[in-house]
Tab-separated table of C-alpha atoms in Angstrom:
chain	number	residue	atom	x	y	z
A	13	MET	CA	-31.288	128.864	-33.101
A	14	THR	CA	-31.976	126.894	-36.378
A	15	ALA	CA	-33.610	128.023	-39.243
A	16	PRO	CA	-37.165	126.851	-39.732
A	17	ARG	CA	-37.554	124.273	-42.188
A	18	ALA	CA	-39.270	124.793	-45.345
A	19	ALA	CA	-42.605	123.339	-45.946
A	20	TRP	CA	-42.697	123.676	-49.615
A	21	LYS	CA	-40.295	124.977	-52.364
A	22	GLY	CA	-41.154	126.470	-55.916
A	23	PHE	CA	-41.704	129.520	-57.710
A	24	LEU	CA	-43.865	132.420	-57.536
A	25	ARG	CA	-45.193	133.983	-60.803
A	26	MET	CA	-46.699	137.178	-61.462
A	27	GLY	CA	-47.209	138.491	-65.061
A	28	SER	CA	-43.587	137.838	-66.500
A	29	VAL	CA	-42.035	137.748	-63.384
A	30	THR	CA	-40.901	134.104	-61.793
A	31	CYS	CA	-38.519	133.785	-58.742
A	32	GLY	CA	-37.985	130.979	-56.525
A	33	VAL	CA	-39.538	130.631	-53.052
A	34	LYS	CA	-40.048	128.941	-49.775
A	35	ILE	CA	-42.833	128.432	-47.498
A	36	VAL	CA	-42.025	128.367	-43.583
A	37	GLY	CA	-44.585	128.232	-40.936
A	38	ALA	CA	-44.706	131.682	-39.106
A	39	ILE	CA	-45.086	129.991	-35.270
A	40	THR	CA	-43.617	126.949	-34.129
A	41	GLU	CA	-44.862	124.415	-31.510
A	42	ALA	CA	-41.410	122.748	-30.708
A	43	GLU	CA	-41.647	124.355	-27.414
A	44	LYS	CA	-44.975	122.686	-26.555
A	45	ILE	CA	-44.609	119.690	-23.648
A	46	ARG	CA	-45.167	116.167	-25.762
A	47	PHE	CA	-45.699	112.971	-23.743
A	48	ASN	CA	-44.594	109.700	-24.939
A	49	ILE	CA	-46.805	106.516	-24.724
A	50	LEU	CA	-45.099	104.073	-22.119
A	51	ASN	CA	-45.705	100.479	-20.762
A	52	GLN	CA	-46.914	100.927	-17.671
A	53	GLN	CA	-45.551	97.678	-16.157
A	54	THR	CA	-41.967	97.981	-17.576
A	55	GLY	CA	-41.731	101.576	-18.293
A	56	ASN	CA	-40.824	101.382	-21.918
A	57	THR	CA	-41.829	103.244	-24.694
A	58	VAL	CA	-44.163	101.462	-27.122
A	59	LYS	CA	-44.694	101.577	-30.929
A	60	VAL	CA	-47.574	101.604	-33.276
A	61	ALA	CA	-47.523	98.015	-35.285
A	62	TYR	CA	-50.157	97.577	-38.095
A	63	LEU	CA	-51.686	93.931	-38.160
A	64	ASP	CA	-52.831	92.025	-40.855
A	65	GLU	CA	-56.688	92.101	-39.949
A	66	GLU	CA	-56.941	88.145	-40.884
A	67	ALA	CA	-54.015	86.788	-40.198
A	68	GLU	CA	-53.314	88.840	-37.082
A	69	GLU	CA	-49.650	89.615	-37.965
A	70	ALA	CA	-47.401	92.607	-38.221
A	71	VAL	CA	-46.869	93.897	-41.238
A	72	ASP	CA	-43.165	95.458	-42.043
A	73	ALA	CA	-43.106	98.961	-43.339
A	74	GLU	CA	-41.771	97.388	-46.633
A	75	ASN	CA	-45.192	95.407	-47.350
A	76	GLN	CA	-47.366	98.149	-46.602
A	77	ILE	CA	-49.108	100.026	-49.469
A	78	LYS	CA	-51.952	102.326	-49.743
A	79	GLY	CA	-55.479	101.159	-51.039
A	80	TYR	CA	-58.446	102.911	-51.954
A	81	GLU	CA	-61.582	100.736	-51.372
A	82	VAL	CA	-63.909	100.547	-54.741
A	83	GLY	CA	-66.340	97.430	-53.559
A	84	LYS	CA	-66.805	95.534	-50.326
A	85	GLY	CA	-63.441	94.275	-49.600
A	86	ASP	CA	-61.687	95.239	-53.055
A	87	PHE	CA	-59.261	97.601	-53.243
A	88	ILE	CA	-57.061	99.326	-55.783
A	89	GLN	CA	-53.513	99.644	-54.562
A	90	ILE	CA	-51.569	102.633	-54.804
A	91	GLU	CA	-47.891	102.722	-54.911
A	92	LYS	CA	-45.848	105.275	-53.116
A	93	ASP	CA	-44.059	106.323	-56.647
A	94	GLU	CA	-47.566	106.700	-57.927
A	95	LEU	CA	-48.637	109.181	-55.264
A	96	LYS	CA	-44.974	111.296	-55.887
A	97	ALA	CA	-45.828	111.411	-59.664
A	98	LEU	CA	-49.424	112.848	-59.432
A	99	LYS	CA	-50.118	115.197	-62.078
A	100	LEU	CA	-50.739	118.801	-60.277
A	101	SER	CA	-50.000	121.736	-62.770
A	102	SER	CA	-49.593	123.976	-59.643
A	103	GLU	CA	-47.131	121.536	-57.596
A	104	HIS	CA	-44.131	123.809	-58.274
A	105	THR	CA	-45.464	127.307	-59.157
A	106	LEU	CA	-47.818	129.871	-56.855
A	107	ASP	CA	-49.399	132.136	-59.301
A	108	VAL	CA	-50.488	135.393	-58.331
A	109	ASP	CA	-53.792	135.988	-60.489
A	110	GLU	CA	-55.009	138.641	-58.289
A	111	PHE	CA	-54.856	140.689	-54.773
A	112	VAL	CA	-57.966	140.370	-52.425
A	113	PRO	CA	-58.513	142.873	-49.336
A	114	MET	CA	-57.457	140.764	-46.072
A	115	ASP	CA	-60.566	142.029	-44.138
A	116	GLU	CA	-62.499	139.724	-47.214
A	117	ILE	CA	-61.214	136.728	-46.192
A	118	ASP	CA	-63.409	135.069	-43.839
A	119	THR	CA	-61.054	133.300	-40.827
A	120	ARG	CA	-62.577	130.109	-41.340
A	121	TYR	CA	-60.488	129.760	-44.015
A	122	LEU	CA	-57.277	130.644	-42.000
A	123	GLU	CA	-55.791	127.962	-40.495
A	124	LYS	CA	-51.809	128.113	-39.986
A	125	PRO	CA	-49.671	131.370	-40.641
A	126	TYR	CA	-46.827	130.964	-43.394
A	127	TYR	CA	-43.760	133.428	-44.341
A	128	LEU	CA	-42.962	133.329	-47.817
A	129	LEU	CA	-39.430	133.602	-48.501
A	130	PRO	CA	-36.939	133.926	-51.561
A	131	ALA	CA	-35.600	129.983	-51.949
A	132	ASP	CA	-31.886	131.525	-52.638
A	133	LYS	CA	-29.762	134.433	-52.850
A	134	PRO	CA	-30.117	134.760	-56.330
A	135	SER	CA	-33.981	134.833	-55.851
A	136	THR	CA	-33.822	137.528	-53.457
A	137	GLU	CA	-33.971	140.389	-55.887
A	138	PRO	CA	-37.897	140.565	-56.445
A	139	PHE	CA	-38.314	140.553	-52.631
A	140	VAL	CA	-36.224	143.609	-51.986
A	141	SER	CA	-38.177	145.723	-54.832
A	142	LYS	CA	-39.651	147.897	-51.719
A	143	GLN	CA	-35.991	149.284	-51.267
A	144	ASP	CA	-36.359	151.204	-54.875
A	145	PRO	CA	-39.268	153.791	-54.859
A	146	GLU	CA	-39.655	153.135	-58.697
A	147	LEU	CA	-40.108	149.248	-58.073
A	148	LEU	CA	-42.335	149.975	-55.227
A	149	GLU	CA	-44.742	152.330	-57.420
A	150	ILE	CA	-44.950	149.943	-60.619
A	151	ALA	CA	-45.533	147.280	-58.389
A	152	SER	CA	-48.113	149.008	-56.331
A	153	LEU	CA	-49.921	150.241	-59.652
A	154	LEU	CA	-49.873	146.429	-60.918
A	155	ILE	CA	-51.459	145.282	-57.486
A	156	ASP	CA	-54.192	148.299	-57.993
A	157	LYS	CA	-54.979	146.912	-61.440
A	158	LYS	CA	-55.910	143.242	-59.981
A	159	PRO	CA	-58.094	143.826	-57.121
A	160	THR	CA	-60.869	141.410	-56.386
A	161	LYS	CA	-63.393	140.017	-53.942
A	162	PHE	CA	-62.712	136.855	-52.168
A	163	ASP	CA	-64.570	133.980	-54.092
A	164	PRO	CA	-63.710	130.411	-52.358
A	165	SER	CA	-65.795	128.806	-55.338
A	166	LYS	CA	-62.629	129.990	-57.447
A	167	PHE	CA	-60.466	127.363	-55.487
A	168	ASP	CA	-60.644	123.611	-56.446
A	169	ASP	CA	-58.949	120.992	-54.241
A	170	ARG	CA	-56.123	119.702	-57.456
A	171	TYR	CA	-54.682	116.917	-55.134
A	172	GLU	CA	-57.943	115.418	-54.792
A	173	GLN	CA	-58.679	115.582	-58.594
A	174	ALA	CA	-55.411	113.801	-59.624
A	175	LEU	CA	-56.306	111.490	-56.931
A	176	ILE	CA	-59.404	110.746	-58.645
A	177	GLU	CA	-57.635	110.612	-62.604
A	178	LEU	CA	-55.086	108.309	-60.521
A	179	ILE	CA	-57.758	105.542	-59.221
A	180	ASP	CA	-59.719	106.089	-62.471
A	181	ALA	CA	-56.862	105.360	-64.842
A	182	LYS	CA	-55.696	102.350	-62.527
A	183	ARG	CA	-59.377	101.175	-62.368
A	184	LYS	CA	-59.660	100.962	-66.148
A	185	GLY	CA	-56.211	99.472	-66.439
A	186	LYS	CA	-54.500	102.454	-68.134
A	187	LYS	CA	-51.066	104.296	-67.443
A	188	GLN	CA	-50.804	106.509	-64.832
A	189	PRO	CA	-51.693	110.433	-66.219
A	190	LYS	CA	-48.097	112.058	-67.125
A	191	ALA	CA	-47.006	114.793	-64.068
A	192	ALA	CA	-46.450	118.073	-65.186
A	193	PRO	CA	-43.181	119.366	-65.502
A	194	ALA	CA	-41.577	121.695	-63.152
A	195	PRO	CA	-41.068	125.168	-64.318
A	196	GLN	CA	-37.512	126.699	-65.043
A	197	PRO	CA	-36.721	129.956	-63.156
A	198	LYS	CA	-36.092	133.027	-65.659
A	199	ASN	CA	-32.987	135.155	-65.227
A	200	VAL	CA	-34.449	138.414	-64.390
A	201	VAL	CA	-31.928	140.949	-65.554
A	202	ASN	CA	-34.069	144.133	-65.042
A	203	LEU	CA	-36.841	143.543	-62.247
A	204	ALA	CA	-38.044	146.770	-63.165
A	205	GLU	CA	-38.382	146.803	-67.142
A	206	VAL	CA	-40.195	143.310	-66.418
A	207	LEU	CA	-42.675	144.635	-64.114
A	208	ARG	CA	-43.388	147.467	-66.559
A	209	LYS	CA	-44.548	144.781	-69.236
A	210	SER	CA	-46.484	143.078	-66.721
A	211	LEU	CA	-48.253	146.300	-66.090
A	212	GLN	CA	-48.755	147.121	-69.708
A	213	GLN	CA	-50.243	143.865	-70.122
A	214	GLU	CA	-52.683	144.559	-67.239
A	215	GLY	CA	-53.776	148.028	-69.059
A	216	GLY	CA	-52.051	149.941	-66.843
A	217	LYS	CA	-49.773	153.013	-67.769
A	218	ALA	CA	-46.531	152.435	-65.863
A	219	PRO	CA	-44.389	155.558	-64.588
A	220	ALA	CA	-41.614	157.279	-66.194
A	221	LYS	CA	-38.110	155.878	-65.760
A	222	SER	CA	-36.010	157.534	-63.387
A	223	GLY	CA	-33.665	158.649	-66.317
A	224	GLU	CA	-36.929	160.140	-67.992
A	225	LYS	CA	-38.019	162.016	-64.938
A	226	LYS	CA	-34.480	163.776	-64.154
A	227	LYS	CA	-34.237	164.409	-68.228
A	228	ALA	CA	-37.733	165.938	-67.665
A	229	ALA	CA	-36.708	168.148	-65.222
């Protein structure tokens, strides 16, 4: 069985901890029955072609371009490279700002389940913290410091906003807004210490270090 393909790759950031992650679908539709469209007379498969509305001629893929209609028959053309270069601060990073109990999220907001996994071997350490009682305790205290109720009004469609900015810039003859640089992962040498600092920043008291507990005993 082949490994599931990542739908997205980037970084997970919580406080001072940053690690590479990838998102893969929790379910697959590979086993579903799929049909092809055939020419009933010849039995051959057919393909979809884009036609020029006026010339009624097929347009090759290399000559196809996206366009946003700003007036009747008046379009602003958007290049593929412009879409790739959209200014999105969240394109590469998932910031964990707070935690919400699962039962508070309306199922209408849930479309498809995904798994969040380490992007590579060096990114695995933060994911195996549950195997360390000390790390688990610190992480649990940090989560307890960030509980909140689910408020959908906090979430904006940043991609849609970036599209609006791009279209507005092209309409005014200005340059496309520059894309935010991709963040660089930090080399987490001591995950426990980093989590302690994050907890202190949230106003929490970190548990004593393992060595300190033994010394006190």
